[in-house]
XYZ file of C-alpha atoms in Angstrom:
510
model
C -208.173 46.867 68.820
C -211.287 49.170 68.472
C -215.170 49.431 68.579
C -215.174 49.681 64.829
C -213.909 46.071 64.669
C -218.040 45.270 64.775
C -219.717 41.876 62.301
C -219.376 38.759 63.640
C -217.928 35.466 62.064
C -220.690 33.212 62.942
C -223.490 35.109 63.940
C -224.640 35.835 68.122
C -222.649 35.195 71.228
C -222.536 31.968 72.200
C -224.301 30.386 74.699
C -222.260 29.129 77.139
C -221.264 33.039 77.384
C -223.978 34.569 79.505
C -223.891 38.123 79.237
C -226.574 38.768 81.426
C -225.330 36.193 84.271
C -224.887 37.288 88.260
C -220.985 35.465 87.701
C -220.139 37.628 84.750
C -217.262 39.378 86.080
C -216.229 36.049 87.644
C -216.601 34.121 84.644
C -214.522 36.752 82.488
C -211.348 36.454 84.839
C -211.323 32.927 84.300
C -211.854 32.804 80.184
C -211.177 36.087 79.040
C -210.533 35.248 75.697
C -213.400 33.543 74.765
C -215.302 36.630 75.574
C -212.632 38.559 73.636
C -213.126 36.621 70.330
C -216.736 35.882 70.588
C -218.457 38.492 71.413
C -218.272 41.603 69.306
C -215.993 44.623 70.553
C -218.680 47.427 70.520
C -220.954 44.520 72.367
C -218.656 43.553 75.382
C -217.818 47.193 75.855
C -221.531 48.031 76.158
C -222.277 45.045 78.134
C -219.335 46.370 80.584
C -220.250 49.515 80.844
C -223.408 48.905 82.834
C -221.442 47.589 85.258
C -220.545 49.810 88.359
C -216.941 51.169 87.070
C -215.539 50.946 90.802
C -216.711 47.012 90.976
C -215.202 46.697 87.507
C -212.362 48.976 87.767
C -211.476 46.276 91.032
C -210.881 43.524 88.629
C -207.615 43.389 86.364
C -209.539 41.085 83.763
C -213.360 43.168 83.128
C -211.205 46.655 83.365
C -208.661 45.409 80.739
C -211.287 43.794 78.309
C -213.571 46.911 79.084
C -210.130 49.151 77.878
C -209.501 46.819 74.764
C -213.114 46.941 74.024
C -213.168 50.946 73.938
C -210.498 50.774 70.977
C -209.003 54.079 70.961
C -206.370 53.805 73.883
C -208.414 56.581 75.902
C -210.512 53.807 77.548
C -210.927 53.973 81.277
C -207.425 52.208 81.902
C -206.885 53.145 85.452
C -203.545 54.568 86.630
C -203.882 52.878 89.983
C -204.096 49.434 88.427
C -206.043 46.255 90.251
C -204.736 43.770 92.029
C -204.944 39.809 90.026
C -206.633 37.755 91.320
C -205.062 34.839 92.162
C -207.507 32.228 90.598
C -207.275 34.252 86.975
C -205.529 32.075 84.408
C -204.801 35.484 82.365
C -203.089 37.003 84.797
C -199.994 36.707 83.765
C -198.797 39.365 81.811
C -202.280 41.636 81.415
C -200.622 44.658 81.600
C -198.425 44.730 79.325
C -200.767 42.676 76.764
C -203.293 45.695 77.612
C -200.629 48.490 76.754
C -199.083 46.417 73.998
C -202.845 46.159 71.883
C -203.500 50.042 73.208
C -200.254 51.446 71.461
C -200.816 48.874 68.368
C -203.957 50.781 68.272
C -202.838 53.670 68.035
C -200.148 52.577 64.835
C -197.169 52.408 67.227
C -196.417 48.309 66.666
C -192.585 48.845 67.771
C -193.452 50.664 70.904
C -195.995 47.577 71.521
C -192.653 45.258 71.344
C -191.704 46.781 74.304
C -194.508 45.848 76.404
C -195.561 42.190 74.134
C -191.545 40.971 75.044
C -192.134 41.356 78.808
C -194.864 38.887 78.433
C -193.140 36.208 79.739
C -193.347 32.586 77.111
C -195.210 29.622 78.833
C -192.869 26.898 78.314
C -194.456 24.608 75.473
C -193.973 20.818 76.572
C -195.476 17.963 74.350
C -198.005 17.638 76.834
C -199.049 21.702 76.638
C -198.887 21.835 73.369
C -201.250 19.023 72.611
C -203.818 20.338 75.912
C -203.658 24.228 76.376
C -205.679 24.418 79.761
C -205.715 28.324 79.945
C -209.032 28.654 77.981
C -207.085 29.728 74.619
C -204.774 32.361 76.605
C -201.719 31.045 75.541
C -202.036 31.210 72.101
C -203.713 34.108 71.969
C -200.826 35.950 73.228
C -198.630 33.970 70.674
C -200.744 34.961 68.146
C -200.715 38.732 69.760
C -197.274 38.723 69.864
C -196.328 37.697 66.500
C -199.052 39.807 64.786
C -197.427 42.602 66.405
C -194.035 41.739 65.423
C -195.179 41.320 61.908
C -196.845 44.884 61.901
C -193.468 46.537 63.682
C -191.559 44.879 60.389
C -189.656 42.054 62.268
C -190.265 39.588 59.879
C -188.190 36.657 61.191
C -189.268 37.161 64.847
C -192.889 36.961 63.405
C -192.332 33.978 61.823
C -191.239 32.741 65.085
C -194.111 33.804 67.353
C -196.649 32.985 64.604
C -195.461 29.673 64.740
C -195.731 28.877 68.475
C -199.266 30.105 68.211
C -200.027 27.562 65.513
C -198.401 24.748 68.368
C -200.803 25.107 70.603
C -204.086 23.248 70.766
C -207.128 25.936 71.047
C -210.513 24.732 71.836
C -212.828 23.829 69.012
C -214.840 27.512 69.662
C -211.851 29.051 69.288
C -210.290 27.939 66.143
C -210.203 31.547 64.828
C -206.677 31.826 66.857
C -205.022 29.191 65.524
C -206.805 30.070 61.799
C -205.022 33.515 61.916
C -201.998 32.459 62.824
C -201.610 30.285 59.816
C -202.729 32.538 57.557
C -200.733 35.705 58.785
C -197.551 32.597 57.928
C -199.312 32.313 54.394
C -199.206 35.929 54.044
C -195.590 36.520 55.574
C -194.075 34.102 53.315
C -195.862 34.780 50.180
C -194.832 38.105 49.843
C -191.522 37.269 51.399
C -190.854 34.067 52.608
C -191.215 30.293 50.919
C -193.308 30.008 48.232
C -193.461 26.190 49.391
C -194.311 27.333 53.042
C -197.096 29.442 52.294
C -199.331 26.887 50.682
C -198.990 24.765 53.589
C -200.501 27.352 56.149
C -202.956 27.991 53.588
C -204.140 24.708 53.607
C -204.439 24.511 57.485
C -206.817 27.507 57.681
C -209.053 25.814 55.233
C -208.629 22.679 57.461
C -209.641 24.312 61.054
C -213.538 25.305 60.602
C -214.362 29.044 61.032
C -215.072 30.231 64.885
C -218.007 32.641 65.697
C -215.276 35.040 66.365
C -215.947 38.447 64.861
C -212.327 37.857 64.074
C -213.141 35.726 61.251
C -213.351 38.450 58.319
C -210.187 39.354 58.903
C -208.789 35.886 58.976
C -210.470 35.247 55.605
C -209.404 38.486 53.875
C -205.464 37.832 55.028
C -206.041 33.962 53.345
C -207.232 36.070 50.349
C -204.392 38.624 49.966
C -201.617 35.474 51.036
C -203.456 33.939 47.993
C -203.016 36.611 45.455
C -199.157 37.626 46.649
C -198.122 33.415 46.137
C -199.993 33.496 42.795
C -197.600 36.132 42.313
C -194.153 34.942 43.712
C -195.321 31.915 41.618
C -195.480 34.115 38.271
C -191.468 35.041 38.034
C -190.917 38.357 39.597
C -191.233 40.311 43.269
C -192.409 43.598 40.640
C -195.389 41.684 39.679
C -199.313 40.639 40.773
C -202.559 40.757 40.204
C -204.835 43.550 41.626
C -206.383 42.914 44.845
C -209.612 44.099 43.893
C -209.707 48.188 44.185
C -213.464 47.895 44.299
C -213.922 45.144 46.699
C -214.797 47.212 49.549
C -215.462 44.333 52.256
C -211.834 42.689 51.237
C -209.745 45.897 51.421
C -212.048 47.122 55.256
C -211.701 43.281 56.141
C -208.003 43.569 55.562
C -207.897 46.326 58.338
C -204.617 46.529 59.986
C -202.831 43.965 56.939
C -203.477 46.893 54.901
C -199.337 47.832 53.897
C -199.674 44.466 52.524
C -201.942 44.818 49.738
C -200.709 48.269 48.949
C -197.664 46.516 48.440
C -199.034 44.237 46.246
C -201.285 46.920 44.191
C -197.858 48.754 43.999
C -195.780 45.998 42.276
C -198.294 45.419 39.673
C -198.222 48.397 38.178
C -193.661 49.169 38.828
C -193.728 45.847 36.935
C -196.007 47.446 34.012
C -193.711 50.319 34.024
C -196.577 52.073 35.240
C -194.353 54.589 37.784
C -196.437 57.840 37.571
C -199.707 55.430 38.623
C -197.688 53.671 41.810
C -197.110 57.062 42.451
C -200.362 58.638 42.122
C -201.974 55.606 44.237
C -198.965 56.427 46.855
C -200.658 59.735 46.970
C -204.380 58.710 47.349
C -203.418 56.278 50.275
C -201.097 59.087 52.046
C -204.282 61.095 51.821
C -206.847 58.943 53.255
C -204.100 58.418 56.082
C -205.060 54.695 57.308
C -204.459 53.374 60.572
C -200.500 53.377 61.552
C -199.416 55.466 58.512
C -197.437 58.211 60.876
C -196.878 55.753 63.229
C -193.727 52.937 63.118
C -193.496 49.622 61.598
C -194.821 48.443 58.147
C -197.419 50.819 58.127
C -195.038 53.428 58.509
C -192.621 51.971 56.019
C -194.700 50.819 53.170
C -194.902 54.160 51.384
C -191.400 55.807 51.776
C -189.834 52.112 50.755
C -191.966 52.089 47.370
C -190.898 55.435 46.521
C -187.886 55.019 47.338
C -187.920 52.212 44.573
C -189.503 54.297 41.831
C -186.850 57.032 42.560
C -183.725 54.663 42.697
C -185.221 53.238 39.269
C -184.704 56.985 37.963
C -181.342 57.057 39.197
C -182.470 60.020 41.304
C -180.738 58.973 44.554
C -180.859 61.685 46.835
C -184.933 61.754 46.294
C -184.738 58.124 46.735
C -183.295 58.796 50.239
C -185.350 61.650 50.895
C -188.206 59.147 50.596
C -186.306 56.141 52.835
C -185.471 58.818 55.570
C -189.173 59.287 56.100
C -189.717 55.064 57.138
C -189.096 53.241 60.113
C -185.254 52.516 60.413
C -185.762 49.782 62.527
C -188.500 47.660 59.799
C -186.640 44.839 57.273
C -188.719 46.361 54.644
C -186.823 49.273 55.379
C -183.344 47.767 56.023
C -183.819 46.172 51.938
C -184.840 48.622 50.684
C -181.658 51.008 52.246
C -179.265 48.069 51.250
C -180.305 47.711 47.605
C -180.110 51.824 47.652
C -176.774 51.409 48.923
C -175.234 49.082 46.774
C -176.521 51.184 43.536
C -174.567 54.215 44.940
C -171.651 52.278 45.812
C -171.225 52.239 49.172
C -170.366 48.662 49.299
C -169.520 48.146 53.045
C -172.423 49.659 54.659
C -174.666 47.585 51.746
C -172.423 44.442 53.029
C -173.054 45.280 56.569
C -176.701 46.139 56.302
C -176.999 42.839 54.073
C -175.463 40.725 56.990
C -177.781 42.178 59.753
C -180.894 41.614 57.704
C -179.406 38.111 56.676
C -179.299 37.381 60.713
C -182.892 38.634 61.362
C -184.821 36.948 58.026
C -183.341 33.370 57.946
C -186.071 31.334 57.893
C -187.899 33.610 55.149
C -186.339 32.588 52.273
C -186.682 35.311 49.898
C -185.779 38.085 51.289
C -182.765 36.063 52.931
C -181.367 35.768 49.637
C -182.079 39.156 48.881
C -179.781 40.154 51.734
C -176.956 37.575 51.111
C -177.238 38.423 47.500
C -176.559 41.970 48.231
C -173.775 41.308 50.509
C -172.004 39.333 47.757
C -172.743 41.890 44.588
C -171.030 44.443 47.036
C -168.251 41.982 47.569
C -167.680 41.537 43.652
C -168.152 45.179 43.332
C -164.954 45.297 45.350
C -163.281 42.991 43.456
C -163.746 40.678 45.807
C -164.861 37.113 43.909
C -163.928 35.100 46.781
C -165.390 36.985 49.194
C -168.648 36.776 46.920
C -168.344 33.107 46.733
C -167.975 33.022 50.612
C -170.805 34.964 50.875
C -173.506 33.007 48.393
C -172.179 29.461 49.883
C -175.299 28.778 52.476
C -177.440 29.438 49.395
C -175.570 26.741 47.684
C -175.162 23.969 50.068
C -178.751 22.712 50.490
C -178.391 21.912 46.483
C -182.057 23.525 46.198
C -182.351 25.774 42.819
C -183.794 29.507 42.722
C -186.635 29.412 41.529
C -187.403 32.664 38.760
C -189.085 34.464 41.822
C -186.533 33.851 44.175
C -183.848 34.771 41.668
C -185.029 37.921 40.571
C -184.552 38.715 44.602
C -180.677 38.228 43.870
C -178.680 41.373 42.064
C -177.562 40.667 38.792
C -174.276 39.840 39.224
C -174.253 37.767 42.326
C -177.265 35.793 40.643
C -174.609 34.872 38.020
C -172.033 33.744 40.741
C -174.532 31.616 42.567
C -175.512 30.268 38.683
C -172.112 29.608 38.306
C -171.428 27.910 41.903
C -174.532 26.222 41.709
C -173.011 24.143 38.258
C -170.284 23.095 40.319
C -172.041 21.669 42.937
C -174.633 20.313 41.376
C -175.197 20.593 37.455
C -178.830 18.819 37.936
C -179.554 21.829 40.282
C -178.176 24.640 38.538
C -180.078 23.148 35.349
C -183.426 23.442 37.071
C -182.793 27.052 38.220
C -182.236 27.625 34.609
C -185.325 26.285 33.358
C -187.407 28.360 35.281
C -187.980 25.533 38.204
C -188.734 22.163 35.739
C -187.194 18.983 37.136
C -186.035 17.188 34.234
C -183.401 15.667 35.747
C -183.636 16.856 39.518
C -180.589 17.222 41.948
C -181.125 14.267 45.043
C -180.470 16.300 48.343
C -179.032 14.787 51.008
C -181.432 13.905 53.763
C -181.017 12.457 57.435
C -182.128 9.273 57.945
C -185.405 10.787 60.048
C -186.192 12.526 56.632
C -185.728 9.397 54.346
C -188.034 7.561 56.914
C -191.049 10.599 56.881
C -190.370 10.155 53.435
C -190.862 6.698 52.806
C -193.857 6.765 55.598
C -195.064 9.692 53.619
C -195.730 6.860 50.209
C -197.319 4.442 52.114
C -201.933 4.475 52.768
C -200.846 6.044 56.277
C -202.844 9.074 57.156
C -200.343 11.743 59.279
C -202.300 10.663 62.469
C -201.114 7.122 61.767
C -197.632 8.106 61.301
C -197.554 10.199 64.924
C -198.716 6.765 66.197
C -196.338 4.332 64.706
C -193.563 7.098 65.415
C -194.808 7.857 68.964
C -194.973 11.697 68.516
C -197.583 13.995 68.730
C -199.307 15.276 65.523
C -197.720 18.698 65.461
C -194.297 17.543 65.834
C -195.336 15.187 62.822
C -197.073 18.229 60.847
C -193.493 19.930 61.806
C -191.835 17.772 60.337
C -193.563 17.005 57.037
C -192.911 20.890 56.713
C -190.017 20.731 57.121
C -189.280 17.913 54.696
C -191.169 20.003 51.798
C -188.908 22.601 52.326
C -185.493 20.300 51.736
C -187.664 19.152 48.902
C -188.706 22.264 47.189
C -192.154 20.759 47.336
C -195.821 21.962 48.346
C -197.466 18.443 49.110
C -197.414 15.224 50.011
C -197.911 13.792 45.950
C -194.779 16.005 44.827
C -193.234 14.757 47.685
C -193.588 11.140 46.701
C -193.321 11.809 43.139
C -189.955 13.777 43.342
C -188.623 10.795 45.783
C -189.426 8.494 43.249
C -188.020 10.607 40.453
C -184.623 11.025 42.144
C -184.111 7.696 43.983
C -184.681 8.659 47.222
C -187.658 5.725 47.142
C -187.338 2.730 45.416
């Protein structure tokens, strides 16, 4: 969080945000993030720094916005810290959201956990989530949260935090929260997620109209690089993409601390062109600029040391290949695949199977690289000898009756991609036939849905807009848009027309 996060989404501060009122300081402790997202970093800190430091310095909210605003994490954060006041609606948890952004400043996400899980979780009734009457605070520190368990590597507690954030109701002015959370989903489960998911989120950032936050570049650049990573889970293989546009200087400074991301992406393009000596030369070049977070922790720290470690294990040179891994965060699931997979290739099968079941626990609702992990635990099981430990192993992948699609299968080690093949034919021929054919539903496998999914489903084919549905249903919109989500992903579906379609195709609607 720095001064050189400068450009605005839409243009000036707004008005009702009078920079040059008698009530500033006033007006700050009671909507602090408003003047957060909407007025530019380098701006507020100026506008701050006028003030008298030991009037400022006396109130929690101007002194933390004044630190955040400074960037580097040598702002004037006192040691003897204010008092809160007792009418601020931030108050709760400033401190440690102040230290949390100043360390993920600074590249040090997984320290920032530390201080971001103190923060304690407003409870989210239907009533709160509908009507957030903090002025955007509580979803801002969902967001803040989840963004910074994304960059520490904790992909399933993201998932989890980023969610919440998307639950609450922002005001209109501040849609730029709620924007970014969706599309830091799109972007988590692109590259490792749901293919089926990611859409989704992608469509609800185009849905919410841009803010005048200065957050807004960002937000757009993320929807871009979530765009070009599902194009490529889409296309067959997790080695393979389209470039991100090396010369697209506003996209790649936009990206700012999403960065790992599109390296990873630039880097599977060209190991899936066999293009090893280039991944490694562009390895170099970024090591060299040294962007933010690189000799820090998290996926910034992990990124690099997990890709070489790839192009070494592909030269069977495994004690480089662990040279390389020693150098990441031990702590990041990027890391934690990457030592798994490096594991099983050198045959230590039961640290692979335990390092497979500890990333299984931490990445189930991402489905990718959860089958990565159970598929490792069961090719170390065969390995063994073990088939019916194997078969144990793969049988959550199996009992939802949903096929692997190419992408998703070529997350699964060879062998245990066969055994799941071959379980998948007993349970369900019309399944296993559609992983086969690379996804087509000739003649598609019928899951088996609750009652509550055949109804969504059937409300789903009728004129009825979603708002209609929460009506007739009683529920709010969210838990509706919650659940329509959720009914995609039992589907293997992106939208409400394959939805119908596929229900009509299978018999689940008459």
């Amino acid at each position: 969080m720095g001064s050189t996060w400068s450009g605005v989404g839409g243009g000036s501060t707004p008005a009702h945000l009078d920079l040059d009122s008698p009530h500033l300081l006033d007006d700050m402790c009671e909507r602090p993030v408003e003047y957060w997202c909407l007025i530019p970093p380098d701006e507020l800190h100026r506008v701050l720094s006028r003030i008298d430091p030991e009037v400022r310095c006396a109130r929690v909210i101007p002194c933390a916005l004044h630190t955040l605003a400074g960037g580097d994490g040598t702002g004037p954060w006192p040691a003897a810290r204010p008092p809160h006041p007792p009418h601020a609606v931030a108050a709760q948890g400033i401190f440690d959201t102040v230290d949390a952004a100043l360390l993920r400043a600074a590249g040090q996400p997984r320290a920032a956990l530390r201080h971001a899980a103190q923060i304690a979780d407003a409870p989210l009734s239907a009533a709160t989530s509908l009507f957030d009457n903090t002025h955007g605070w509580r979803p801002y520190l969902a967001l803040q949260r989840g963004v910074t368990t994304l960059l520490a590597g904790d992909f399933g507690d993201a998932a989890l935090h980023l969610g919440r954030a998307t639950f609450w109701r922002s005001p209109r002015h501040l849609g730029n929260i709620e924007r970014d959370a969706h599309a830091k989903l799109a972007l988590l489960h692109a590259f490792v997620g749901d293919a089926g998911v990611a859409p989704w989120h992608l469509r609800a950032v185009a849905a919410t109209p841009p803010s005048q936050s200065w957050s807004e570049p960002e937000v757009a650049a993320t929807a871009r690089l979530a765009h070009l990573a599902l194009d490529d889970s889409r296309g067959g293989a997790p080695d393979g993409t389209e470039s991100v546009g090396d010369d697209d200087d506003v996209f790649t400074s936009s990206l700012r601390e999403m960065w790992p991301f599109a390296l990873w992406l630039q880097a599977r393009l060209l190991l899936q062109q066999r293009r090893s000596e280039d991944a490694s030369a562009l390895l170099d070049h970024v090591e060299r600029a040294a962007p933010p977070g690189i000799a820090g922790d998290g996926i910034a720290a992990s990124i690099i040391p997990a890709t070489r470690t790839l192009i070494w294990r592909q030269r069977n040179e495994f004690a480089l290949a662990h040279a390389a891994l020693d150098r990441a965060d031990p702590e990041c699931d990027l890391t934690l695949l990457a030592r798994a997979h490096l594991t099983l290739a050198g045959g230590g099968y039961t640290e692979a199977a335990d390092l497979s079941r500890r990333l299984a626990a931490r990445t189930r609702d991402l489905r990718r690289m959860h089958l990565a992990a159970i598929g490792i635990g069961a090719a170390a099981a065969l390995r063994r000898g073990d088939t019916g430990g194997a078969s144990e192993a793969l049988r959550p992948l199996i009992g939802d009756g949903r096929p692997f699609t190419p992408a998703e299968a070529a997350w699964l080690p060879r062998d245990a991609l066969a055994l799941a093949h071959g379980l998948l034919v007993a349970a369900s021929p019309e399944a296993a036939s559609e992983s086969s054919s690379g996804g087509r539903r000739s003649t598609p496998a019928q899951p088996a849905l609750t009652p509550g999914e055949r109804q969504m489903l059937a409300l789903l084919a009728s004129p009825m807009t979603r708002q209609e549905i929460a009506s007739e249903l009683y529920l709010s919109i969210n838990t509706i848009k919650t659940r329509i989500h959720r009914l995609y992903r039992r589907l293997g579906v992106d939208s409400r027309a394959d939805a119908v379609s596929y229900g009509r195709r299978t018999g689940l609607l008459s």
